[in-house]
Coordinates of C-alpha atoms and ligand atoms in Angstrom, one line a residue:
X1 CA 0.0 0.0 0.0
X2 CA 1.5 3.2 -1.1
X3 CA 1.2 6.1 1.5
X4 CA -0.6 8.6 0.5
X5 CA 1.5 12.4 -0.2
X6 CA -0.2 15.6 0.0
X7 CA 1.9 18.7 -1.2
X8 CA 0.9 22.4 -1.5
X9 CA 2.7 24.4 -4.1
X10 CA 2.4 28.0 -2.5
X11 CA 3.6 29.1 -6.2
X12 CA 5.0 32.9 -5.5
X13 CA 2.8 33.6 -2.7
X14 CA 3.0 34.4 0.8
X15 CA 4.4 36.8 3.8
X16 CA 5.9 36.3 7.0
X17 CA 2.6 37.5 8.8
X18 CA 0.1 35.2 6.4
X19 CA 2.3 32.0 6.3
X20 CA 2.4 32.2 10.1
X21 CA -1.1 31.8 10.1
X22 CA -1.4 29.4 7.5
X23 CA 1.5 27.2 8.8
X24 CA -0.3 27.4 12.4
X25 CA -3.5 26.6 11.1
X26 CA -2.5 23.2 9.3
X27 CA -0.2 22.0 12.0
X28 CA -3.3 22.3 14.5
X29 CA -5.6 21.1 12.0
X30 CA -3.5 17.8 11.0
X31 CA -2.9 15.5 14.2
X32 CA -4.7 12.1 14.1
X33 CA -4.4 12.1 9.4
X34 CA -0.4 11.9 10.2
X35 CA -0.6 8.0 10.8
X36 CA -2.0 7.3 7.1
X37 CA -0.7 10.4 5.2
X38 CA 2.5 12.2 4.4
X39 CA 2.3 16.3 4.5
X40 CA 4.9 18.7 3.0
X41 CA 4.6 22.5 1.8
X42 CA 7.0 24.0 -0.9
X43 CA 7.3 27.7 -0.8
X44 CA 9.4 30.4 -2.3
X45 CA 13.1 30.2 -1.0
X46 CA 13.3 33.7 1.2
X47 CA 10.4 31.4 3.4
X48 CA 12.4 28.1 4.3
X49 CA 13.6 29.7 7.5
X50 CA 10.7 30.3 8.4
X51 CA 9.0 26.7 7.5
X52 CA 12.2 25.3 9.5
X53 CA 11.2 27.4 12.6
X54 CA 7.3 27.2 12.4
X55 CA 7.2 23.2 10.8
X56 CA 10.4 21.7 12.7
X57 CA 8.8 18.7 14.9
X58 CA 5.9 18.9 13.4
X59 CA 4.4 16.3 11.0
X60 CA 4.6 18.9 8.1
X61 CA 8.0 18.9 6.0
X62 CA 8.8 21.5 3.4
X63 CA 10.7 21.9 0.5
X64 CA 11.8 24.2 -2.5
X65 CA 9.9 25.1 -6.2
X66 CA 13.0 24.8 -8.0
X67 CA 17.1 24.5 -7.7
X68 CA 20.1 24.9 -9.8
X69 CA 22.0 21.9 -11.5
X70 CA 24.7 23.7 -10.0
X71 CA 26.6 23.3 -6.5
X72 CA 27.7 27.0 -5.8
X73 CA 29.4 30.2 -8.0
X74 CA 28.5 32.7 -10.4
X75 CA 24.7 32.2 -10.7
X76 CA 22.8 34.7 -9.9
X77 CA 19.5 34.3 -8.6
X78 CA 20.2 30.8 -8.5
X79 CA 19.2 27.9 -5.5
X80 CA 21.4 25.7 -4.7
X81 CA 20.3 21.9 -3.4
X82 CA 23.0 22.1 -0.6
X83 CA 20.8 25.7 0.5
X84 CA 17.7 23.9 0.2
X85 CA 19.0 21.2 2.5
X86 CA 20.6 24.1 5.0
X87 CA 17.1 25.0 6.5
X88 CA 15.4 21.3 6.5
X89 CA 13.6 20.7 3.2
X90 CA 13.2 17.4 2.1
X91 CA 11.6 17.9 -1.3
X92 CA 12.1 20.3 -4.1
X93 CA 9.6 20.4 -7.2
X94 CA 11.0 20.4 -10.6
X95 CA 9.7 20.4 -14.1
X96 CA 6.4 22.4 -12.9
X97 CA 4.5 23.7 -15.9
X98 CA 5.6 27.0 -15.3
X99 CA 9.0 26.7 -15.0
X100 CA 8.6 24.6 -18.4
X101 CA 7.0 27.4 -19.7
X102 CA 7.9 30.8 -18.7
X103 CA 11.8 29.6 -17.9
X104 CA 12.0 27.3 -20.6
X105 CA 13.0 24.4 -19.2
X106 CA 13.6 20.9 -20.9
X107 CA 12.8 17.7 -20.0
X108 CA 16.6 16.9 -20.1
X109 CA 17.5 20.1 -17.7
X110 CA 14.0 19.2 -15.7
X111 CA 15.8 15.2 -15.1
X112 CA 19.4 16.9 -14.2
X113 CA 17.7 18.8 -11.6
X114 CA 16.1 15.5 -10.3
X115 CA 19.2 14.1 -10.0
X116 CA 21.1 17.1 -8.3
X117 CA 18.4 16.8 -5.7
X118 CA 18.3 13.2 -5.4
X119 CA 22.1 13.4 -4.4
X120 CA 21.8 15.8 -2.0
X121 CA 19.3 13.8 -0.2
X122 CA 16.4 15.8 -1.3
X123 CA 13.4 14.1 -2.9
X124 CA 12.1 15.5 -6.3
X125 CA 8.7 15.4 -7.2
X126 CA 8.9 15.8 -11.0
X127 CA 5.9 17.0 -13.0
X128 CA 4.9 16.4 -16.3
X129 CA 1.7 17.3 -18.2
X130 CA 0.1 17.7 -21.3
X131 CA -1.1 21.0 -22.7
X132 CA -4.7 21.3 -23.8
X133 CA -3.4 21.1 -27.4
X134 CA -1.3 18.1 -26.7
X135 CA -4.7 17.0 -25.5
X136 CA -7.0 18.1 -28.3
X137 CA -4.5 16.4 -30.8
X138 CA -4.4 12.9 -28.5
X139 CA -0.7 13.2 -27.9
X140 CA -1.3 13.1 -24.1
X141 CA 0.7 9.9 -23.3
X142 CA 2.9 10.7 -26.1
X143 CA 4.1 13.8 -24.1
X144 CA 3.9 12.9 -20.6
X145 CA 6.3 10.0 -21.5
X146 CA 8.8 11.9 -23.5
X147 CA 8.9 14.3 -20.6
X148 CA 9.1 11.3 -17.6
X149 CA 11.8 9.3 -20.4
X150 CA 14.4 12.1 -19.7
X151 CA 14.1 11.6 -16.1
X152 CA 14.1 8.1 -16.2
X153 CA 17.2 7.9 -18.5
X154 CA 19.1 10.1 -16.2
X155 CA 18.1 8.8 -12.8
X156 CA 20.1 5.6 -11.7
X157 CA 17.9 3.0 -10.8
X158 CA 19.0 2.5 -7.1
X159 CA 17.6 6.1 -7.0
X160 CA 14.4 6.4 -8.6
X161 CA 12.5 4.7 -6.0
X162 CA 12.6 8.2 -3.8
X163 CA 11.2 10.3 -7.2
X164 CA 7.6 11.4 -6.3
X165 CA 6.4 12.0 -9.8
X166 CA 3.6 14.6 -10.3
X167 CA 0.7 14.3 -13.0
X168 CA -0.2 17.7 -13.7
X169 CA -2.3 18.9 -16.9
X170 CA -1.4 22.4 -18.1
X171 CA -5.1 22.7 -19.2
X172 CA -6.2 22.3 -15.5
X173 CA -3.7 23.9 -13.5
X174 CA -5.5 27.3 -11.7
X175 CA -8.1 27.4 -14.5
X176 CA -10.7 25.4 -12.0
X177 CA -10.8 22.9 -14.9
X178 CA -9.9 19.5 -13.3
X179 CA -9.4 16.4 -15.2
X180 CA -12.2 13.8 -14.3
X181 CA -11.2 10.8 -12.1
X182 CA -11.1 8.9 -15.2
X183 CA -8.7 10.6 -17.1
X184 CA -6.7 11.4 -13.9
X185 CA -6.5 7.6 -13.2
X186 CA -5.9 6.8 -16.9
X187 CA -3.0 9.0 -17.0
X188 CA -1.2 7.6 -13.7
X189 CA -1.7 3.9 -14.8
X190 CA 0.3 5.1 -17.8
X191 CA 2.7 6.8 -16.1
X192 CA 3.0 3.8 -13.6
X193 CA 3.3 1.8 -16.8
X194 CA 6.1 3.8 -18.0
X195 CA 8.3 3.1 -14.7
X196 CA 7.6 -0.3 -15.0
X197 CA 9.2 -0.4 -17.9
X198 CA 12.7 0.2 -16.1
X199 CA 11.8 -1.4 -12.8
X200 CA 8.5 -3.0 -11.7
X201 CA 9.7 -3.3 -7.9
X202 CA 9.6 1.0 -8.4
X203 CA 6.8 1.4 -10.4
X204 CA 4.4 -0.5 -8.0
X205 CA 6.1 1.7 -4.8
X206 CA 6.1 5.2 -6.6
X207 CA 4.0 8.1 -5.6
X208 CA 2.2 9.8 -8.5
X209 CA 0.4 12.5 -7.2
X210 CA -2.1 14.3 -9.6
X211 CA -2.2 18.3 -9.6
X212 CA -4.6 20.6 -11.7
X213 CA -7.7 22.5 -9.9
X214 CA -7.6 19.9 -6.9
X215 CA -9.8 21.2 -4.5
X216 CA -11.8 19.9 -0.9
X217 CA -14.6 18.9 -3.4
X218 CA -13.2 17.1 -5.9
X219 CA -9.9 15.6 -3.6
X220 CA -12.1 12.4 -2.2
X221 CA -12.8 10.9 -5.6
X222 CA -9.5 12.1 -7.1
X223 CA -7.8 10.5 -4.5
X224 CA -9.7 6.9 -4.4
X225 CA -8.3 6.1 -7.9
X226 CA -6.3 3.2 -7.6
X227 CA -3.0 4.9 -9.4
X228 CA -3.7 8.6 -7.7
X229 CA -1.4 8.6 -4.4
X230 CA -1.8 12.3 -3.7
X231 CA -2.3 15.7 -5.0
X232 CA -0.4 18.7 -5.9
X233 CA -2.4 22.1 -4.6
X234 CA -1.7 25.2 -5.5
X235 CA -4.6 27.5 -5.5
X236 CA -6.1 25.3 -2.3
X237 CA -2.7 25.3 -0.2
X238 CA -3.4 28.7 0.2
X239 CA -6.4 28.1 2.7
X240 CA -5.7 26.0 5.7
X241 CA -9.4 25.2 5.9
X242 CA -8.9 23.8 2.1
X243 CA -5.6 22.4 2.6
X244 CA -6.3 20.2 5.3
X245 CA -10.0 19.0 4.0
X246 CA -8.2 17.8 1.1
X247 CA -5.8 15.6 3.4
X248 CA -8.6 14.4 5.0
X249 CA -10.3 13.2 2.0
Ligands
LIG301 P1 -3.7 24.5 -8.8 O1 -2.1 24.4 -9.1 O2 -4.1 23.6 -7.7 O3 -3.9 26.0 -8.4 O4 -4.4 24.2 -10.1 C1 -1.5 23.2 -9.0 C2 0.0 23.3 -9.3 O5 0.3 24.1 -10.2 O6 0.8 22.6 -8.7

């Protein structure tokens, strides 16, 4: 039985004052959901001190949106894993949609970063998704596995089993547009498939959490699909109230 992983993606959002409260509201509001699910937060890099002073011995962990292939030197504006791991984070997305997009990011430079994490002891939750195009032309699993290949090509198999990989259609993410349970599921047995393909033992152990409009609503049926081992909030990590109903489901 894969445990299931619940993630907010606070995008850049946030303030010292407001992520006090919101961090204080899902501590309070998690207790007795720790012993079946696994909580983390990913904020914007000037807020991991924070998370490490607010989150430490709690059952919410924390992590990064992004970091540099990199190790240190002359990149500015750059994150390094080694920083990431300085103030306590244990995951760090990469490949979101919008880094794809507005940064233009690869699916080669997306599975670098994966493994720069991975070997810094970080877990990266790579995300991959199809555009509503990709969608409209039925090249939905043709692009989802071009993007997952990279990673899978680069990551060395004795790794790969601490990838959390992220299913996350463009068309759905903050548009309120969610992909039905169907679809959702369809598109994580694929993915599942994928893995498989270089390791069964991994494919049948990795989380695949689905992201895209998830909200208290439409978490519980998300969620009960048999390939769907979490979610990936953005818009609904910004409310405790949300955050936590959609842990519960
Ligand atoms: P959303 O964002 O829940 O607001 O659609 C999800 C994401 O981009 O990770």
């Amino acid at each position: 039985m894969r445990r299931k992983l619940v993630i907010g993606n606070w995008k850049m959002n946030g303030s010292r004052a407001a992520n006090a409260e919101l961090l204080s509201g899902i501590v309070s509001g998690l207790k007795d959901v720790n012993d079946r699910a696994d909580c983390a937060v990913c904020v914007p890099a000037p807020y991991l001190a924070q998370c490490q002073q607010e989150l430490n011995a709690t059952p919410v962990a924390w992590g990064g949106q992004d970091l540099s292939i990199h190790a240190s030197g002359a990149y500015t504006g750059e994150v390094a894993a080694s920083m990431l791991v300085d103030f306590g984070a244990s995951y760090v997305l990469v490949g979101h949609s919008e880094r794809r997009a507005y940064h233009g990011e690869t699916s080669e430079l997306v599975a670098q970063k994966a493994v720069v994490a991975l070997a810094a002891g970080l877990i990266p939750v790579i995300c991959v998704g199809e555009t509503l195009a990709d969608r409209e032309a039925g090249n939905t699993e043709a692009v989802i596995c071009a993007q997952l290949q990279a990673a899978l090509e680069a990551i060395p198999a004795d790794r790969l089993a601490q990838v959390v990989l992220a299913y996350e259609p463009v068309w759905a993410i903050g548009t309120g547009k969610t992909a039905t349970p169907q679809m959702a599921q369809q598109a994580h047995h694929f993915l599942r498939g994928c893995v498989a393909q270089k390791s069964a033992d991994v494919a049948d152990k990795m989380r695949i959490l689905y992201g895209g409009s998830m909200k208290p609503d439409n978490a519980g049926e998300l969620l009960a699909q048999a390939d769907i081992d979490g979610g990936l909030i953005g818009g609904a990590a910004l409310k405790a109230a949300d955050f936590l109903a959609i842990i519960h489901a």
